[in-house]
PDB file of C-alpha atoms in Angstrom:
ATOM      1  CA  MET Y   1     -19.490   1.008 -38.930  1.00  0.00           C
ATOM      2  CA  LYS Y   2     -19.570   4.759 -38.233  1.00  0.00           C
ATOM      3  CA  LYS Y   3     -21.416   4.110 -34.954  1.00  0.00           C
ATOM      4  CA  ILE Y   4     -18.768   1.596 -33.861  1.00  0.00           C
ATOM      5  CA  THR Y   5     -15.956   4.011 -34.742  1.00  0.00           C
ATOM      6  CA  LEU Y   6     -17.710   6.832 -32.862  1.00  0.00           C
ATOM      7  CA  LEU Y   7     -18.255   4.592 -29.797  1.00  0.00           C
ATOM      8  CA  LEU Y   8     -14.598   3.558 -29.902  1.00  0.00           C
ATOM      9  CA  ILE Y   9     -13.446   7.191 -30.023  1.00  0.00           C
ATOM     10  CA  VAL Y  10     -15.752   8.128 -27.123  1.00  0.00           C
ATOM     11  CA  ALA Y  11     -14.543   5.126 -25.091  1.00  0.00           C
ATOM     12  CA  LEU Y  12     -10.874   5.924 -25.727  1.00  0.00           C
ATOM     13  CA  SER Y  13     -11.321   9.582 -24.830  1.00  0.00           C
ATOM     14  CA  ALA Y  14     -13.102   8.588 -21.614  1.00  0.00           C
ATOM     15  CA  CYS Y  15     -10.141   6.381 -20.694  1.00  0.00           C
ATOM     16  CA  SER Y  16      -7.756   9.301 -21.013  1.00  0.00           C
ATOM     17  CA  SER Y  17     -10.010  11.647 -19.050  1.00  0.00           C
ATOM     18  CA  PRO Y  18      -8.480  12.787 -15.728  1.00  0.00           C
ATOM     19  CA  ASN Y  19     -11.733  11.881 -13.926  1.00  0.00           C
ATOM     20  CA  VAL Y  20     -11.411   8.176 -14.787  1.00  0.00           C
ATOM     21  CA  VAL Y  21      -9.711   6.134 -12.057  1.00  0.00           C
ATOM     22  CA  ARG Y  22      -7.640   3.306 -13.427  1.00  0.00           C
ATOM     23  CA  ASN Y  23      -7.626   0.068 -11.486  1.00  0.00           C
ATOM     24  CA  SER Y  24      -4.000  -0.984 -11.618  1.00  0.00           C
ATOM     25  CA  ILE Y  25      -3.105  -4.193  -9.851  1.00  0.00           C
ATOM     26  CA  VAL Y  26      -0.179  -3.699  -7.477  1.00  0.00           C
ATOM     27  CA  ASN Y  27       1.645  -6.999  -7.123  1.00  0.00           C
ATOM     28  CA  ASP Y  28       4.849  -6.127  -5.326  1.00  0.00           C
ATOM     29  CA  PHE Y  29       6.335  -5.192  -2.004  1.00  0.00           C
ATOM     30  CA  ARG Y  30       8.928  -2.420  -2.026  1.00  0.00           C
ATOM     31  CA  GLY Y  31       9.566  -2.987  -5.721  1.00  0.00           C
ATOM     32  CA  ILE Y  32       9.960  -6.766  -5.557  1.00  0.00           C
ATOM     33  CA  ALA Y  33       7.201  -8.508  -7.507  1.00  0.00           C
ATOM     34  CA  PHE Y  34       5.504 -11.543  -6.031  1.00  0.00           C
ATOM     35  CA  GLY Y  35       6.476 -14.590  -8.084  1.00  0.00           C
ATOM     36  CA  SER Y  36       9.848 -13.050  -9.012  1.00  0.00           C
ATOM     37  CA  SER Y  37      13.158 -14.835  -8.591  1.00  0.00           C
ATOM     38  CA  LEU Y  38      15.597 -14.218  -5.783  1.00  0.00           C
ATOM     39  CA  SER Y  39      17.622 -11.023  -6.241  1.00  0.00           C
ATOM     40  CA  SER Y  40      21.271 -10.505  -5.333  1.00  0.00           C
ATOM     41  CA  ASP Y  41      20.502  -8.070  -2.500  1.00  0.00           C
ATOM     42  CA  MET Y  42      18.863 -10.794  -0.402  1.00  0.00           C
ATOM     43  CA  GLN Y  43      20.605 -12.419   2.544  1.00  0.00           C
ATOM     44  CA  TYR Y  44      19.717 -16.005   3.469  1.00  0.00           C
ATOM     45  CA  GLU Y  45      17.921 -16.190   6.794  1.00  0.00           C
ATOM     46  CA  SER Y  46      16.742 -19.790   7.184  1.00  0.00           C
ATOM     47  CA  THR Y  47      14.943 -22.784   5.777  1.00  0.00           C
ATOM     48  CA  TYR Y  48      11.404 -22.966   7.126  1.00  0.00           C
ATOM     49  CA  ALA Y  49      12.169 -26.147   9.061  1.00  0.00           C
ATOM     50  CA  GLU Y  50      14.150 -29.342   8.650  1.00  0.00           C
ATOM     51  CA  GLY Y  51      12.956 -31.115   5.525  1.00  0.00           C
ATOM     52  CA  TYR Y  52      11.360 -27.989   4.046  1.00  0.00           C
ATOM     53  CA  ASP Y  53      14.240 -27.284   1.649  1.00  0.00           C
ATOM     54  CA  ARG Y  54      11.968 -25.758  -1.018  1.00  0.00           C
ATOM     55  CA  ILE Y  55      10.836 -22.949   1.348  1.00  0.00           C
ATOM     56  CA  LYS Y  56      13.558 -20.454   2.264  1.00  0.00           C
ATOM     57  CA  SER Y  57      13.493 -17.117   4.039  1.00  0.00           C
ATOM     58  CA  TYR Y  58      15.633 -14.060   3.356  1.00  0.00           C
ATOM     59  CA  THR Y  59      16.147 -10.522   4.553  1.00  0.00           C
ATOM     60  CA  LYS Y  60      17.122  -7.658   2.280  1.00  0.00           C
ATOM     61  CA  HIS Y  61      20.556  -6.045   2.674  1.00  0.00           C
ATOM     62  CA  ASN Y  62      20.364  -2.540   4.157  1.00  0.00           C
ATOM     63  CA  GLU Y  63      16.575  -2.492   4.185  1.00  0.00           C
ATOM     64  CA  GLU Y  64      14.907   0.379   5.975  1.00  0.00           C
ATOM     65  CA  LEU Y  65      13.062  -1.187   8.902  1.00  0.00           C
ATOM     66  CA  ALA Y  66      10.353   1.447   9.115  1.00  0.00           C
ATOM     67  CA  PHE Y  67       7.093   2.467   7.529  1.00  0.00           C
ATOM     68  CA  GLY Y  68       6.636   6.171   8.138  1.00  0.00           C
ATOM     69  CA  HIS Y  69       7.061   6.665  11.887  1.00  0.00           C
ATOM     70  CA  ILE Y  70       6.585   2.964  12.670  1.00  0.00           C
ATOM     71  CA  GLU Y  71       9.793   1.042  13.234  1.00  0.00           C
ATOM     72  CA  VAL Y  72       9.715  -2.701  12.623  1.00  0.00           C
ATOM     73  CA  GLN Y  73      11.888  -5.475  14.006  1.00  0.00           C
ATOM     74  CA  LYS Y  74      12.186  -7.641  10.916  1.00  0.00           C
ATOM     75  CA  ILE Y  75      10.983  -8.070   7.336  1.00  0.00           C
ATOM     76  CA  ILE Y  76      11.190 -11.649   6.036  1.00  0.00           C
ATOM     77  CA  TYR Y  77      10.847 -12.509   2.352  1.00  0.00           C
ATOM     78  CA  SER Y  78       9.785 -16.139   1.844  1.00  0.00           C
ATOM     79  CA  TYR Y  79      10.548 -17.979  -1.383  1.00  0.00           C
ATOM     80  CA  PHE Y  80       9.118 -21.264  -2.604  1.00  0.00           C
ATOM     81  CA  ASP Y  81      11.234 -22.926  -5.299  1.00  0.00           C
ATOM     82  CA  GLY Y  82      13.064 -19.617  -5.702  1.00  0.00           C
ATOM     83  CA  LYS Y  83       9.903 -17.501  -6.231  1.00  0.00           C
ATOM     84  CA  LEU Y  84       8.738 -14.825  -3.775  1.00  0.00           C
ATOM     85  CA  TYR Y  85       5.399 -15.874  -2.309  1.00  0.00           C
ATOM     86  CA  SER Y  86       5.156 -14.087   1.039  1.00  0.00           C
ATOM     87  CA  VAL Y  87       6.459 -11.117   3.013  1.00  0.00           C
ATOM     88  CA  ASP Y  88       6.103 -11.171   6.786  1.00  0.00           C
ATOM     89  CA  ILE Y  89       6.749  -8.110   8.906  1.00  0.00           C
ATOM     90  CA  THR Y  90       7.256  -8.213  12.674  1.00  0.00           C
ATOM     91  CA  VAL Y  91       6.413  -4.838  14.144  1.00  0.00           C
ATOM     92  CA  GLY Y  92       6.655  -5.834  17.778  1.00  0.00           C
ATOM     93  CA  GLU Y  93       5.046  -4.115  20.759  1.00  0.00           C
ATOM     94  CA  ASP Y  94       1.959  -2.103  19.926  1.00  0.00           C
ATOM     95  CA  ALA Y  95       0.313  -0.912  23.154  1.00  0.00           C
ATOM     96  CA  ARG Y  96      -3.213  -0.225  21.903  1.00  0.00           C
ATOM     97  CA  CYS Y  97      -2.853  -1.654  18.381  1.00  0.00           C
ATOM     98  CA  LEU Y  98      -2.403   1.868  17.022  1.00  0.00           C
ATOM     99  CA  ASN Y  99       0.447   0.792  14.739  1.00  0.00           C
ATOM    100  CA  ALA Y 100      -1.739  -1.999  13.377  1.00  0.00           C
ATOM    101  CA  LYS Y 101      -4.411   0.542  12.419  1.00  0.00           C
ATOM    102  CA  SER Y 102      -1.841   2.861  10.786  1.00  0.00           C
ATOM    103  CA  LEU Y 103      -0.286  -0.018   8.839  1.00  0.00           C
ATOM    104  CA  ALA Y 104      -3.707  -1.258   7.706  1.00  0.00           C
ATOM    105  CA  ASP Y 105      -4.543   2.259   6.463  1.00  0.00           C
ATOM    106  CA  GLY Y 106      -1.195   2.540   4.640  1.00  0.00           C
ATOM    107  CA  LEU Y 107      -1.615  -0.870   3.015  1.00  0.00           C
ATOM    108  CA  SER Y 108      -5.167   0.061   1.996  1.00  0.00           C
ATOM    109  CA  GLU Y 109      -3.834   3.171   0.296  1.00  0.00           C
ATOM    110  CA  LYS Y 110      -0.992   1.365  -1.508  1.00  0.00           C
ATOM    111  CA  TYR Y 111      -3.015  -1.608  -2.683  1.00  0.00           C
ATOM    112  CA  GLY Y 112      -6.140   0.407  -3.505  1.00  0.00           C
ATOM    113  CA  SER Y 113      -8.779  -1.179  -1.313  1.00  0.00           C
ATOM    114  CA  GLN Y 114      -9.772  -0.801   2.313  1.00  0.00           C
ATOM    115  CA  LEU Y 115      -8.705  -3.636   4.598  1.00  0.00           C
ATOM    116  CA  GLU Y 116     -11.676  -5.040   6.486  1.00  0.00           C
ATOM    117  CA  GLN Y 117     -11.360  -4.882  10.267  1.00  0.00           C
ATOM    118  CA  ILE Y 118     -12.236  -8.011  12.180  1.00  0.00           C
ATOM    119  CA  ILE Y 119     -12.168  -7.998  15.995  1.00  0.00           C
ATOM    120  CA  PRO Y 120     -11.685 -11.620  17.115  1.00  0.00           C
ATOM    121  CA  ASN Y 121     -11.562 -10.816  20.832  1.00  0.00           C
ATOM    122  CA  ALA Y 122     -12.772  -7.367  21.866  1.00  0.00           C
ATOM    123  CA  GLU Y 123     -11.941  -7.965  25.554  1.00  0.00           C
ATOM    124  CA  LEU Y 124      -8.239  -8.343  24.744  1.00  0.00           C
ATOM    125  CA  ASN Y 125      -8.297  -5.350  22.357  1.00  0.00           C
ATOM    126  CA  ASN Y 126      -7.050  -7.646  19.577  1.00  0.00           C
ATOM    127  CA  LYS Y 127      -7.421  -6.387  16.028  1.00  0.00           C
ATOM    128  CA  PHE Y 128      -7.186  -8.140  12.699  1.00  0.00           C
ATOM    129  CA  TYR Y 129      -7.377  -6.466   9.290  1.00  0.00           C
ATOM    130  CA  LEU Y 130      -7.781  -8.514   6.144  1.00  0.00           C
ATOM    131  CA  ARG Y 131      -8.181  -8.027   2.399  1.00  0.00           C
ATOM    132  CA  LYS Y 132      -8.120 -10.768  -0.191  1.00  0.00           C
ATOM    133  CA  PHE Y 133      -7.487  -9.654  -3.735  1.00  0.00           C
ATOM    134  CA  ARG Y 134      -7.268 -12.010  -6.665  1.00  0.00           C
ATOM    135  CA  ASN Y 135      -3.501 -11.497  -6.770  1.00  0.00           C
ATOM    136  CA  LEU Y 136      -2.654 -10.751  -3.102  1.00  0.00           C
ATOM    137  CA  HIS Y 137      -3.810 -11.543   0.415  1.00  0.00           C
ATOM    138  CA  ILE Y 138      -2.966  -8.960   3.064  1.00  0.00           C
ATOM    139  CA  SER Y 139      -3.402  -9.275   6.807  1.00  0.00           C
ATOM    140  CA  VAL Y 140      -2.434  -7.122   9.769  1.00  0.00           C
ATOM    141  CA  MET Y 141      -2.765  -8.814  13.144  1.00  0.00           C
ATOM    142  CA  CYS Y 142      -2.397  -7.193  16.542  1.00  0.00           C
ATOM    143  CA  ASN Y 143      -2.961  -9.351  19.580  1.00  0.00           C
ATOM    144  CA  THR Y 144      -1.745 -10.258  23.027  1.00  0.00           C
ATOM    145  CA  VAL Y 145      -1.792 -14.034  22.550  1.00  0.00           C
ATOM    146  CA  PHE Y 146       1.738 -14.313  21.114  1.00  0.00           C
ATOM    147  CA  SER Y 147       3.275 -11.610  23.289  1.00  0.00           C
ATOM    148  CA  LYS Y 148       5.887 -12.551  25.867  1.00  0.00           C
ATOM    149  CA  LYS Y 149       5.212  -9.501  28.029  1.00  0.00           C
ATOM    150  CA  GLY Y 150       1.419  -9.515  27.918  1.00  0.00           C
ATOM    151  CA  MET Y 151       1.544  -6.487  25.625  1.00  0.00           C
ATOM    152  CA  ALA Y 152      -0.045  -6.477  22.184  1.00  0.00           C
ATOM    153  CA  GLU Y 153       2.275  -7.175  19.249  1.00  0.00           C
ATOM    154  CA  THR Y 154       1.623  -6.502  15.571  1.00  0.00           C
ATOM    155  CA  TYR Y 155       2.451  -8.660  12.557  1.00  0.00           C
ATOM    156  CA  VAL Y 156       1.820  -8.025   8.857  1.00  0.00           C
ATOM    157  CA  SER Y 157       1.620 -10.670   6.145  1.00  0.00           C
ATOM    158  CA  ILE Y 158       1.355 -10.072   2.396  1.00  0.00           C
ATOM    159  CA  SER Y 159       1.232 -13.114   0.143  1.00  0.00           C
ATOM    160  CA  GLU Y 160       0.543 -14.221  -3.403  1.00  0.00           C
ATOM    161  CA  PRO Y 161      -2.342 -16.687  -2.898  1.00  0.00           C
ATOM    162  CA  ARG Y 162      -1.568 -19.263  -5.585  1.00  0.00           C
ATOM    163  CA  LEU Y 163       2.107 -19.623  -4.649  1.00  0.00           C
ATOM    164  CA  TYR Y 164       1.196 -19.496  -0.957  1.00  0.00           C
ATOM    165  CA  GLU Y 165      -1.258 -22.379  -1.407  1.00  0.00           C
ATOM    166  CA  VAL Y 166       1.323 -24.500  -3.288  1.00  0.00           C
ATOM    167  CA  ALA Y 167       3.927 -23.786  -0.588  1.00  0.00           C
ATOM    168  CA  LYS Y 168       1.376 -24.654   2.118  1.00  0.00           C
ATOM    169  CA  GLN Y 169       0.506 -27.957   0.417  1.00  0.00           C
ATOM    170  CA  TYR Y 170       4.217 -28.756   0.147  1.00  0.00           C
ATOM    171  CA  GLY Y 171       4.719 -27.858   3.820  1.00  0.00           C
ATOM    172  CA  ASP Y 172       1.769 -30.004   4.870  1.00  0.00           C
ATOM    173  CA  SER Y 173       3.111 -33.006   2.915  1.00  0.00           C
ATOM    174  CA  VAL Y 174       6.573 -32.627   4.495  1.00  0.00           C
ATOM    175  CA  LEU Y 175       4.995 -32.305   7.941  1.00  0.00           C
ATOM    176  CA  ASN Y 176       2.887 -35.438   7.365  1.00  0.00           C
ATOM    177  CA  ASP Y 177       5.990 -37.345   6.237  1.00  0.00           C
ATOM    178  CA  ILE Y 178       8.000 -36.217   9.288  1.00  0.00           C
ATOM    179  CA  SER Y 179       5.079 -37.063  11.591  1.00  0.00           C
ATOM    180  CA  SER Y 180       4.633 -40.519  10.096  1.00  0.00           C
ATOM    181  CA  ARG Y 181       8.375 -41.308  10.388  1.00  0.00           C
ATOM    182  CA  SER Y 182       8.332 -40.059  13.968  1.00  0.00           C
ATOM    183  CA  SER Y 183       5.286 -42.190  14.798  1.00  0.00           C
ATOM    184  CA  SER Y 184       6.964 -45.269  13.323  1.00  0.00           C
ATOM    185  CA  LYS Y 185      10.092 -44.658  15.398  1.00  0.00           C
ATOM    186  CA  ILE Y 186       8.039 -44.104  18.558  1.00  0.00           C
ATOM    187  CA  SER Y 187       6.037 -47.297  17.996  1.00  0.00           C
ATOM    188  CA  ASN Y 188       9.297 -49.233  17.531  1.00  0.00           C
ATOM    189  CA  ASP Y 189      10.558 -47.874  20.847  1.00  0.00           C
ATOM    190  CA  PHE Y 190       7.593 -49.365  22.740  1.00  0.00           C
TER     191      PHE Y 190
END
C-alpha cells in the first residue's frame, strides 16, 4: 500500500512538472467547437444543394478574414443537422504556394502535430498538406487545377471526421435519389 501511495505521489508530481508536455486535444476553430450548435453570430450562406436541407453553410458576422499576414476570401462554416462539422477557407491566389506552407505551419502549431506534405503533381508545383487526428482532419491544398487564371489557389479544410462521414453519407444518398429520379424522367422522355 505504501508503494502504491508513493508511486501515485511521484506520478502526480511528474504531471505538474514544467518539463511535462500535456497533450490537450484542440477541437475548435476560432473558439467554435466542432459538434456545437449554431450560434447567433452566424449568417446563413446557403444549403449545400437542392435536396440537401440537412447541410447548411454559414459565415460569421464581422469575422476577420486573415491569418497573420495572409488575407482570405471566405470562411464557410458547414453544419449538419445544426452541428458544426466542417470549416472551409478559401485563400485564393497563391503564386508559389507560399501561403499554403505558412497556413500548414500555423495549423500544425495550433493543433499540435506537423501536417504531412504530399506533392501530388510536382510539375505543377501543387502542394497538399494533411493530418488526420482522431477528432479532426485538416488539409491545406494549393493547386492550379481549380484556378481560373492558371495561377495556384489555396484552400483549407478542417473537419470533425465522424460528423463529416455522416454528412457525406447523407449527401451521397440525396445525390443517388436525385440521380435516380432524373434517370427515370430522362427514360420517360425517350
